[in-house]
């Protein structure tokens, strides 16, 4: 096997420009080997969308207060000028693995997980049953998702007790005018404005001490105007494992205290004028069937659970039906298989050992790496991807002297290939133009009478329009 000895840049391609991909690029450029001058690295970042940032732009609720800070951090990395950005380039279609291997010494897959995990219960296929990830893509203005969303239900069930479930429930229950300060596209605002929703129910399988969301997500629920949070005393069950978790984990303690306080305070609140919308939080519920009438969702059936002493649950044999006209499953994300790369269909990841991609026999595939959710599965917060990237980059740097030498490592080769195929790729400079355009749209927004709203930006949805603005 040839080794990398030529006096040229060590060429690295990263597939995916979300946090995982950008963190990997940043850690590589700041590594001791690169910053110390032992390795001269050249990094190209590829993204299937015309705009960068992946999950931050298309996978997180627009009213999150911390998202702006993460976006600014990613922007600083890409704005340094030492990482090339190629947007609107789809791996496997616009460029193949064999072509990338002929241009680059190493390829890092950071494509994340964008599909909904499967919830295999009867009725899941009914009209009115939706994936939470699909809904997130809609309200975040993903260019590959329909502009329309059927927001016709008055009563809605959201299945899941993670951050995405709370995001979905909060956006569904929030008044559209209160989202105008975010970057939501005009079609999303119009859809939410016409929604007749009155009640959104969030169902978790275990108890209040076993929820998977974070204190910040939980507290954000109470910030929604004219939305009452409703809890149920029979759901507040704590076993020995729950008590131990509350005592040993400050985050769990905060969330349980917050929920318990809301439960106590709602008796006092009930004597006041009720809100026009309600967000119900249910625990100890396992979904068993979505009920349909004439092919459409008309209800959902749960089995009541009880804690078993270990923090896990068992069914009680008691079943409860709730009348709803829509069901959103938010039980997790799942990775997508990539062309010419192995895939673990059970875990939804690229098989790897510490970030080194391995084949079906467990042998390392030289030059291929993975990081982020496509490496370890969709668990943990955005910040956890830094640890992933650090491990993966460490492996890459250890391997670099033994990697196959690409046949055509020149930096112009990928540009020539994309242009020869008529791929309308976008650049970092193009993103700057699109970014400025979206801010101009926000500045020119004229609110309806009675609304004192200042919009920072309005997100552009149409892919062709995004590409045109970026490339003009």
Short mmCIF file of C-alpha atoms in Angstrom, two decimals:
data_model
loop_
_atom_site.label_atom_id
_atom_site.label_comp_id
_atom_site.label_asym_id
_atom_site.label_seq_id
_atom_site.Cartn_x
_atom_site.Cartn_y
_atom_site.Cartn_z
CA UNK A 1 0.00 0.00 0.00
CA UNK A 2 1.37 3.42 -0.96
CA UNK A 3 1.91 5.98 1.74
CA UNK A 4 1.37 9.71 1.91
CA UNK A 5 4.86 11.14 1.41
CA UNK A 6 4.43 13.77 -1.31
CA UNK A 7 4.99 17.42 -0.29
CA UNK A 8 1.40 18.46 -0.84
CA UNK A 9 -1.61 19.18 1.39
CA UNK A 10 -3.20 16.24 3.16
CA UNK A 11 -6.63 16.29 1.48
CA UNK A 12 -9.74 15.61 3.58
CA UNK A 13 -13.39 15.57 2.44
CA UNK A 14 -16.15 15.89 5.05
CA UNK A 15 -19.69 14.90 4.02
CA UNK A 16 -22.16 16.97 6.04
CA UNK A 17 -21.88 20.57 7.27
CA UNK A 18 -23.83 20.29 10.51
CA UNK A 19 -22.16 20.56 13.91
CA UNK A 20 -20.51 17.13 13.56
CA UNK A 21 -18.86 18.01 10.26
CA UNK A 22 -17.81 21.53 11.24
CA UNK A 23 -16.46 20.39 14.61
CA UNK A 24 -14.41 17.69 12.86
CA UNK A 25 -12.95 20.25 10.46
CA UNK A 26 -12.18 22.67 13.29
CA UNK A 27 -10.54 20.04 15.51
CA UNK A 28 -8.41 18.83 12.61
CA UNK A 29 -7.16 22.32 11.78
CA UNK A 30 -6.37 22.98 15.45
CA UNK A 31 -4.69 19.63 16.11
CA UNK A 32 -1.09 19.65 17.27
CA UNK A 33 0.04 18.00 14.05
CA UNK A 34 -1.54 20.69 11.87
CA UNK A 35 -1.02 23.76 14.05
CA UNK A 36 2.57 22.69 14.69
CA UNK A 37 3.30 22.50 10.97
CA UNK A 38 3.92 18.76 10.69
CA UNK A 39 0.85 18.35 8.49
CA UNK A 40 -0.48 20.81 5.92
CA UNK A 41 -4.16 20.02 5.61
CA UNK A 42 -6.72 20.99 2.94
CA UNK A 43 -10.38 20.43 3.89
CA UNK A 44 -13.47 20.45 1.68
CA UNK A 45 -16.89 20.38 3.35
CA UNK A 46 -19.80 19.00 1.29
CA UNK A 47 -23.49 19.64 2.02
CA UNK A 48 -26.57 18.39 0.15
CA UNK A 49 -28.46 21.61 0.93
CA UNK A 50 -27.48 24.97 -0.58
CA UNK A 51 -26.95 26.38 2.94
CA UNK A 52 -24.65 25.12 5.70
CA UNK A 53 -25.25 24.05 9.33
CA UNK A 54 -27.35 20.89 8.84
CA UNK A 55 -29.27 20.10 12.03
CA UNK A 56 -28.90 23.65 13.34
CA UNK A 57 -30.74 25.07 10.34
CA UNK A 58 -33.16 22.23 9.60
CA UNK A 59 -33.56 20.15 12.75
CA UNK A 60 -34.05 22.38 15.78
CA UNK A 61 -37.06 24.47 16.77
CA UNK A 62 -36.63 28.09 15.62
CA UNK A 63 -37.48 29.56 19.03
CA UNK A 64 -34.57 27.94 20.85
CA UNK A 65 -32.56 30.66 22.60
CA UNK A 66 -29.26 28.78 22.44
CA UNK A 67 -29.32 28.03 18.72
CA UNK A 68 -28.07 31.47 17.73
CA UNK A 69 -24.96 30.94 19.83
CA UNK A 70 -24.20 27.58 18.21
CA UNK A 71 -24.80 29.03 14.75
CA UNK A 72 -22.38 31.87 15.49
CA UNK A 73 -19.72 29.39 16.64
CA UNK A 74 -20.05 27.33 13.44
CA UNK A 75 -20.00 30.52 11.37
CA UNK A 76 -16.70 31.60 12.93
CA UNK A 77 -15.09 28.29 11.96
CA UNK A 78 -16.23 28.41 8.33
CA UNK A 79 -15.59 32.13 7.99
CA UNK A 80 -11.87 31.75 8.69
CA UNK A 81 -11.29 30.86 5.06
CA UNK A 82 -9.26 27.68 5.58
CA UNK A 83 -12.18 25.29 4.90
CA UNK A 84 -13.90 25.20 1.51
CA UNK A 85 -17.68 24.79 1.47
CA UNK A 86 -19.50 23.02 -1.38
CA UNK A 87 -23.26 23.29 -0.90
CA UNK A 88 -26.03 21.77 -3.04
CA UNK A 89 -23.84 18.72 -3.67
CA UNK A 90 -25.38 15.33 -2.91
CA UNK A 91 -23.03 12.48 -2.11
CA UNK A 92 -23.80 9.42 -4.23
CA UNK A 93 -25.48 11.45 -6.94
CA UNK A 94 -23.29 14.44 -7.80
CA UNK A 95 -20.09 12.77 -6.69
CA UNK A 96 -19.37 9.11 -5.92
CA UNK A 97 -17.21 7.47 -3.31
CA UNK A 98 -14.68 6.24 -5.86
CA UNK A 99 -14.33 9.77 -7.22
CA UNK A 100 -13.82 11.21 -3.76
CA UNK A 101 -11.20 8.57 -3.00
CA UNK A 102 -9.31 9.62 -6.14
CA UNK A 103 -9.25 13.25 -4.90
CA UNK A 104 -8.79 12.90 -1.12
CA UNK A 105 -6.59 11.07 1.35
CA UNK A 106 -9.46 10.69 3.84
CA UNK A 107 -13.24 11.01 3.77
CA UNK A 108 -15.27 11.69 6.92
CA UNK A 109 -19.00 11.00 6.93
CA UNK A 110 -20.93 13.40 9.18
CA UNK A 111 -24.40 13.03 7.67
CA UNK A 112 -26.26 12.72 10.98
CA UNK A 113 -29.67 11.09 11.38
CA UNK A 114 -32.69 12.75 9.83
CA UNK A 115 -35.39 10.06 9.58
CA UNK A 116 -37.93 9.14 12.25
CA UNK A 117 -37.30 5.96 14.20
CA UNK A 118 -39.96 3.34 13.57
CA UNK A 119 -42.94 3.01 15.92
CA UNK A 120 -44.51 -0.32 15.03
CA UNK A 121 -48.08 -0.21 16.33
CA UNK A 122 -51.41 -0.77 14.55
CA UNK A 123 -52.78 2.34 12.85
CA UNK A 124 -49.42 4.05 12.38
CA UNK A 125 -50.18 4.33 8.64
CA UNK A 126 -53.47 6.23 9.11
CA UNK A 127 -54.06 9.66 7.63
CA UNK A 128 -53.16 12.06 10.44
CA UNK A 129 -50.23 9.99 11.74
CA UNK A 130 -46.96 11.84 11.21
CA UNK A 131 -43.27 11.58 11.93
CA UNK A 132 -41.96 14.26 14.25
CA UNK A 133 -38.79 14.64 12.16
CA UNK A 134 -40.89 15.36 9.08
CA UNK A 135 -42.81 18.05 10.95
CA UNK A 136 -39.57 19.59 12.22
CA UNK A 137 -38.28 19.71 8.63
CA UNK A 138 -41.49 21.47 7.57
CA UNK A 139 -41.45 24.19 10.21
CA UNK A 140 -37.71 24.67 9.70
CA UNK A 141 -38.23 25.29 5.98
CA UNK A 142 -36.35 22.29 4.60
CA UNK A 143 -36.29 22.72 0.79
CA UNK A 144 -37.06 19.04 0.12
CA UNK A 145 -40.28 19.03 2.17
CA UNK A 146 -43.70 20.15 0.93
CA UNK A 147 -44.63 23.74 1.73
CA UNK A 148 -48.02 22.56 3.03
CA UNK A 149 -48.75 20.75 6.28
CA UNK A 150 -52.25 19.52 7.27
CA UNK A 151 -52.82 21.42 10.52
CA UNK A 152 -56.52 20.62 10.91
CA UNK A 153 -56.63 18.79 14.25
CA UNK A 154 -58.00 20.32 17.44
CA UNK A 155 -56.60 17.56 19.67
CA UNK A 156 -53.13 16.16 19.03
CA UNK A 157 -50.98 13.42 20.58
CA UNK A 158 -47.17 13.61 20.59
CA UNK A 159 -45.47 10.34 21.49
CA UNK A 160 -42.05 10.67 23.12
CA UNK A 161 -40.33 12.24 26.09
CA UNK A 162 -37.22 13.70 24.51
CA UNK A 163 -36.29 17.19 23.40
CA UNK A 164 -37.74 16.70 19.91
CA UNK A 165 -41.12 15.69 21.37
CA UNK A 166 -41.20 18.89 23.43
CA UNK A 167 -40.15 20.96 20.41
CA UNK A 168 -42.95 19.49 18.32
CA UNK A 169 -45.51 19.97 21.09
CA UNK A 170 -44.41 23.53 21.80
CA UNK A 171 -44.58 24.59 18.14
CA UNK A 172 -47.98 22.92 17.68
CA UNK A 173 -49.44 24.63 20.76
CA UNK A 174 -47.78 28.02 20.43
CA UNK A 175 -49.62 30.94 18.83
CA UNK A 176 -48.21 31.69 15.39
CA UNK A 177 -47.73 35.41 16.10
CA UNK A 178 -45.32 34.51 18.90
CA UNK A 179 -43.06 32.74 16.41
CA UNK A 180 -42.72 35.77 14.15
CA UNK A 181 -39.62 36.90 16.00
CA UNK A 182 -37.90 33.75 14.72
CA UNK A 183 -36.80 32.94 11.17
CA UNK A 184 -39.81 30.75 10.30
CA UNK A 185 -40.76 30.93 6.61
CA UNK A 186 -43.96 32.69 5.58
CA UNK A 187 -45.71 29.42 4.64
CA UNK A 188 -45.06 28.01 8.11
CA UNK A 189 -46.45 31.11 9.79
CA UNK A 190 -49.57 30.95 7.61
CA UNK A 191 -50.10 27.27 8.38
CA UNK A 192 -49.72 27.67 12.14
CA UNK A 193 -51.90 30.79 12.13
CA UNK A 194 -54.81 28.82 10.66
CA UNK A 195 -54.41 25.87 13.05
CA UNK A 196 -57.55 25.18 15.15
CA UNK A 197 -55.58 23.31 17.84
CA UNK A 198 -56.80 23.53 21.43
CA UNK A 199 -55.06 20.60 23.14
CA UNK A 200 -51.67 18.98 22.62
CA UNK A 201 -50.90 15.84 24.66
CA UNK A 202 -47.32 14.61 25.19
CA UNK A 203 -47.00 10.97 26.28
CA UNK A 204 -43.97 9.32 27.86
CA UNK A 205 -43.54 5.62 28.61
CA UNK A 206 -41.79 6.02 31.96
CA UNK A 207 -42.15 8.35 34.94
CA UNK A 208 -41.20 11.99 35.58
CA UNK A 209 -37.75 10.99 36.87
CA UNK A 210 -36.92 9.10 33.65
CA UNK A 211 -37.69 11.77 31.04
CA UNK A 212 -35.09 12.35 28.32
CA UNK A 213 -35.52 16.07 27.79
CA UNK A 214 -33.43 18.75 29.48
CA UNK A 215 -34.33 21.43 32.04
CA UNK A 216 -34.01 24.16 29.41
CA UNK A 217 -36.47 22.41 27.10
CA UNK A 218 -38.88 21.89 29.96
CA UNK A 219 -38.76 25.49 31.15
CA UNK A 220 -39.39 26.75 27.61
CA UNK A 221 -42.85 25.19 27.74
CA UNK A 222 -43.90 27.65 30.43
CA UNK A 223 -42.88 30.62 28.27
CA UNK A 224 -45.64 30.09 25.72
CA UNK A 225 -48.28 32.81 25.88
CA UNK A 226 -51.91 31.78 26.44
CA UNK A 227 -51.00 28.08 26.80
CA UNK A 228 -51.73 26.25 30.07
CA UNK A 229 -49.59 23.28 31.08
CA UNK A 230 -51.71 20.44 32.43
CA UNK A 231 -50.36 17.56 34.53
CA UNK A 232 -51.97 14.56 36.19
CA UNK A 233 -51.35 13.49 39.79
CA UNK A 234 -51.69 9.77 38.99
CA UNK A 235 -48.66 10.05 36.68
CA UNK A 236 -46.34 11.15 39.48
CA UNK A 237 -44.95 7.83 40.64
CA UNK A 238 -41.42 7.36 41.98
CA UNK A 239 -39.73 4.05 42.77
CA UNK A 240 -36.40 3.37 44.50
CA UNK A 241 -34.44 3.97 41.31
CA UNK A 242 -36.28 7.25 40.75
CA UNK A 243 -35.47 8.46 44.27
CA UNK A 244 -31.81 7.52 43.79
CA UNK A 245 -31.66 9.34 40.45
CA UNK A 246 -33.20 12.48 41.93
CA UNK A 247 -30.65 12.49 44.76
CA UNK A 248 -27.62 11.80 42.56
CA UNK A 249 -28.41 13.77 39.38
CA UNK A 250 -28.99 17.51 39.70
CA UNK A 251 -30.56 17.76 36.23
CA UNK A 252 -33.16 15.14 37.09
CA UNK A 253 -33.79 16.84 40.43
CA UNK A 254 -34.43 20.17 38.70
CA UNK A 255 -36.87 18.66 36.20
CA UNK A 256 -38.80 16.68 38.82
CA UNK A 257 -39.03 19.76 41.05
CA UNK A 258 -40.24 21.86 38.11
CA UNK A 259 -42.90 19.33 37.16
CA UNK A 260 -44.01 18.86 40.76
CA UNK A 261 -44.29 22.61 41.29
CA UNK A 262 -46.38 22.95 38.14
CA UNK A 263 -48.67 20.19 39.38
CA UNK A 264 -49.20 22.00 42.70
CA UNK A 265 -49.60 25.41 41.08
CA UNK A 266 -52.21 24.32 38.54
CA UNK A 267 -54.89 24.07 41.23
CA UNK A 268 -54.40 27.77 41.92
CA UNK A 269 -54.25 28.54 38.20
CA UNK A 270 -57.51 26.71 37.51
CA UNK A 271 -59.40 29.36 39.46
CA UNK A 272 -58.22 32.01 36.99
CA UNK A 273 -59.22 32.58 33.37
CA UNK A 274 -58.10 29.51 31.41
CA UNK A 275 -55.84 29.81 28.39
CA UNK A 276 -57.20 29.17 24.93
CA UNK A 277 -54.78 26.27 24.45
CA UNK A 278 -53.51 23.50 26.71
CA UNK A 279 -50.34 21.42 26.63
CA UNK A 280 -50.83 18.18 28.59
CA UNK A 281 -47.88 16.17 29.93
CA UNK A 282 -48.62 12.48 30.55
CA UNK A 283 -46.27 9.87 32.01
CA UNK A 284 -46.42 6.07 32.38
CA UNK A 285 -48.20 5.58 29.05
CA UNK A 286 -47.19 3.08 26.34
CA UNK A 287 -48.91 3.50 22.94
CA UNK A 288 -50.52 0.29 21.69
CA UNK A 289 -52.75 1.42 18.82
CA UNK A 290 -53.73 4.47 16.79
CA UNK A 291 -57.49 4.35 16.31
CA UNK A 292 -58.96 5.26 12.94
CA UNK A 293 -62.31 6.17 11.49
CA UNK A 294 -62.72 5.98 7.71
CA UNK A 295 -58.94 5.85 7.30
CA UNK A 296 -58.22 8.90 9.46
CA UNK A 297 -56.88 9.21 12.99
CA UNK A 298 -59.68 9.56 15.52
CA UNK A 299 -57.96 8.48 18.73
CA UNK A 300 -55.05 6.73 20.36
CA UNK A 301 -54.95 3.88 22.88
CA UNK A 302 -52.36 3.51 25.65
CA UNK A 303 -51.60 0.94 28.29
CA UNK A 304 -50.97 2.39 31.72
CA UNK A 305 -47.57 1.49 33.15
CA UNK A 306 -46.12 1.21 36.64
CA UNK A 307 -42.51 1.50 37.73
CA UNK A 308 -40.84 -1.79 38.62
CA UNK A 309 -38.35 -0.52 41.20
CA UNK A 310 -35.45 -0.20 38.76
CA UNK A 311 -36.71 2.86 36.88
CA UNK A 312 -38.13 0.68 34.12
CA UNK A 313 -41.83 -0.01 33.68
CA UNK A 314 -44.27 -2.84 33.24
CA UNK A 315 -47.78 -2.78 31.87
CA UNK A 316 -50.72 -2.82 34.25
CA UNK A 317 -53.30 -4.21 31.84
CA UNK A 318 -55.30 -0.98 32.10
CA UNK A 319 -55.98 0.72 28.75
CA UNK A 320 -57.00 4.32 28.11
CA UNK A 321 -58.27 5.90 24.89
CA UNK A 322 -57.77 9.57 24.07
CA UNK A 323 -59.75 11.31 21.30
CA UNK A 324 -57.25 12.99 18.96
CA UNK A 325 -57.26 13.80 15.26
CA UNK A 326 -53.49 13.72 14.74
CA UNK A 327 -50.56 11.74 16.17
CA UNK A 328 -46.90 12.75 15.95
CA UNK A 329 -44.29 10.15 16.78
CA UNK A 330 -41.10 11.64 18.24
CA UNK A 331 -39.44 8.51 19.57
CA UNK A 332 -36.04 9.26 18.09
CA UNK A 333 -34.14 9.79 14.88
CA UNK A 334 -32.57 7.16 12.64
CA UNK A 335 -29.65 7.31 10.23
CA UNK A 336 -29.88 6.76 6.48
CA UNK A 337 -27.83 4.33 4.43
CA UNK A 338 -25.25 5.93 2.14
CA UNK A 339 -24.20 4.59 -1.28
CA UNK A 340 -21.07 2.41 -1.31
CA UNK A 341 -20.71 2.53 2.48
CA UNK A 342 -21.65 -0.19 4.96
CA UNK A 343 -24.71 0.30 7.16
CA UNK A 344 -25.91 -1.16 10.45
CA UNK A 345 -29.66 -1.35 9.80
CA UNK A 346 -30.41 -2.14 13.44
CA UNK A 347 -28.66 0.91 14.89
CA UNK A 348 -28.91 3.24 11.89
CA UNK A 349 -25.17 3.96 11.75
CA UNK A 350 -22.12 3.40 9.58
CA UNK A 351 -20.24 0.48 11.20
CA UNK A 352 -17.10 1.86 12.76
CA UNK A 353 -14.48 1.38 15.42
CA UNK A 354 -13.82 4.66 17.20
CA UNK A 355 -14.70 6.51 14.01
CA UNK A 356 -12.76 4.25 11.65
CA UNK A 357 -15.25 2.78 9.16
CA UNK A 358 -15.17 -1.01 9.10
CA UNK A 359 -16.49 -3.55 6.60
CA UNK A 360 -18.88 -6.47 7.16
CA UNK A 361 -16.01 -8.51 8.61
CA UNK A 362 -14.98 -5.79 11.04
CA UNK A 363 -11.86 -4.85 9.10
CA UNK A 364 -10.95 -1.17 8.76
CA UNK A 365 -11.72 0.45 5.41
CA UNK A 366 -8.62 2.62 4.81
CA UNK A 367 -9.34 6.32 4.45
CA UNK A 368 -13.01 6.25 5.53
CA UNK A 369 -14.20 7.72 8.84
CA UNK A 370 -17.45 8.68 10.56
CA UNK A 371 -18.43 11.18 13.23
CA UNK A 372 -21.58 12.46 14.92
CA UNK A 373 -24.92 10.65 14.90
CA UNK A 374 -24.07 8.54 11.84
CA UNK A 375 -21.18 7.24 13.93
CA UNK A 376 -22.80 6.57 17.30
CA UNK A 377 -26.55 6.91 16.79
CA UNK A 378 -28.90 9.83 17.56
CA UNK A 379 -28.29 10.18 21.28
CA UNK A 380 -26.92 13.05 23.30
CA UNK A 381 -26.91 16.79 22.77
CA UNK A 382 -25.17 18.80 20.06
CA UNK A 383 -22.15 19.36 22.28
CA UNK A 384 -21.48 15.62 22.45
CA UNK A 385 -20.45 15.67 18.79
CA UNK A 386 -17.23 17.45 19.79
CA UNK A 387 -16.12 14.36 21.69
CA UNK A 388 -17.01 12.23 18.67
CA UNK A 389 -15.00 14.45 16.37
CA UNK A 390 -12.00 14.48 18.69
CA UNK A 391 -11.88 10.67 18.70
CA UNK A 392 -12.38 10.37 14.95
CA UNK A 393 -9.76 13.01 14.10
CA UNK A 394 -7.33 11.35 16.48
CA UNK A 395 -7.74 8.08 14.58
CA UNK A 396 -7.36 9.83 11.22
CA UNK A 397 -4.12 11.51 12.28
CA UNK A 398 -2.75 8.22 13.61
CA UNK A 399 -3.51 6.55 10.27
CA UNK A 400 -2.39 9.30 7.92
CA UNK A 401 1.02 7.95 6.95
CA UNK A 402 -0.45 4.61 5.87
CA UNK A 403 -3.45 5.80 3.89
CA UNK A 404 -3.74 5.17 0.12
CA UNK A 405 -2.46 8.09 -1.93
CA UNK A 406 -5.19 9.67 -4.10
CA UNK A 407 -4.57 9.68 -7.84
CA UNK A 408 -5.60 13.31 -8.39
CA UNK A 409 -5.17 15.28 -5.15
CA UNK A 410 -5.21 18.75 -6.70
CA UNK A 411 -7.69 21.17 -5.14
CA UNK A 412 -9.14 22.05 -8.56
CA UNK A 413 -10.11 18.45 -9.39
CA UNK A 414 -13.40 18.45 -7.48
CA UNK A 415 -14.33 21.85 -8.92
CA UNK A 416 -13.67 20.62 -12.46
CA UNK A 417 -15.77 17.50 -11.87
CA UNK A 418 -18.78 19.38 -10.47
CA UNK A 419 -18.67 21.99 -13.22
CA UNK A 420 -18.35 19.34 -15.95
CA UNK A 421 -21.58 17.78 -14.64
CA UNK A 422 -23.43 21.05 -14.41
CA UNK A 423 -23.79 20.81 -10.63
CA UNK A 424 -24.84 24.24 -9.35
CA UNK A 425 -22.79 24.08 -6.19
CA UNK A 426 -22.83 26.91 -3.69
CA UNK A 427 -19.89 28.35 -1.78
CA UNK A 428 -19.25 30.06 1.53
CA UNK A 429 -19.36 33.40 -0.26
CA UNK A 430 -22.71 32.34 -1.70
CA UNK A 431 -23.99 31.56 1.78
CA UNK A 432 -22.99 35.07 2.85
CA UNK A 433 -25.20 36.44 0.08
CA UNK A 434 -28.12 34.20 1.06
CA UNK A 435 -27.63 35.07 4.71
CA UNK A 436 -27.76 38.79 3.91
CA UNK A 437 -30.85 38.26 1.74
CA UNK A 438 -32.72 36.50 4.55
CA UNK A 439 -31.83 39.29 6.95
CA UNK A 440 -33.10 41.84 4.41
CA UNK A 441 -36.39 39.95 4.23
CA UNK A 442 -36.68 40.20 8.00
CA UNK A 443 -35.88 43.91 8.01
CA UNK A 444 -38.51 44.60 5.34
CA UNK A 445 -41.26 42.66 7.15
CA UNK A 446 -44.39 44.74 7.80
CA UNK A 447 -46.36 43.39 10.78
CA UNK A 448 -50.12 43.29 10.88
CA UNK A 449 -51.86 46.12 12.76
CA UNK A 450 -51.50 45.69 16.50
CA UNK A 451 -48.35 43.55 16.26
CA UNK A 452 -45.15 45.15 17.50
CA UNK A 453 -42.76 42.70 15.85
CA UNK A 454 -39.18 43.05 14.64
CA UNK A 455 -37.95 40.15 12.52
CA UNK A 456 -34.24 39.42 12.36
CA UNK A 457 -34.57 37.26 9.25
CA UNK A 458 -37.01 35.21 7.16
CA UNK A 459 -35.79 31.85 5.94
CA UNK A 460 -35.86 31.15 2.19
CA UNK A 461 -37.38 27.71 1.48
CA UNK A 462 -37.23 27.10 -2.28
CA UNK A 463 -34.02 25.32 -3.31
CA UNK A 464 -33.81 26.93 -6.73
CA UNK A 465 -34.22 30.36 -5.18
CA UNK A 466 -31.55 29.61 -2.59
CA UNK A 467 -29.14 28.50 -5.29
CA UNK A 468 -29.91 31.48 -7.50
CA UNK A 469 -29.29 33.97 -4.69
CA UNK A 470 -26.12 32.17 -3.63
CA UNK A 471 -24.66 32.01 -7.12
CA UNK A 472 -25.63 35.49 -8.34
#
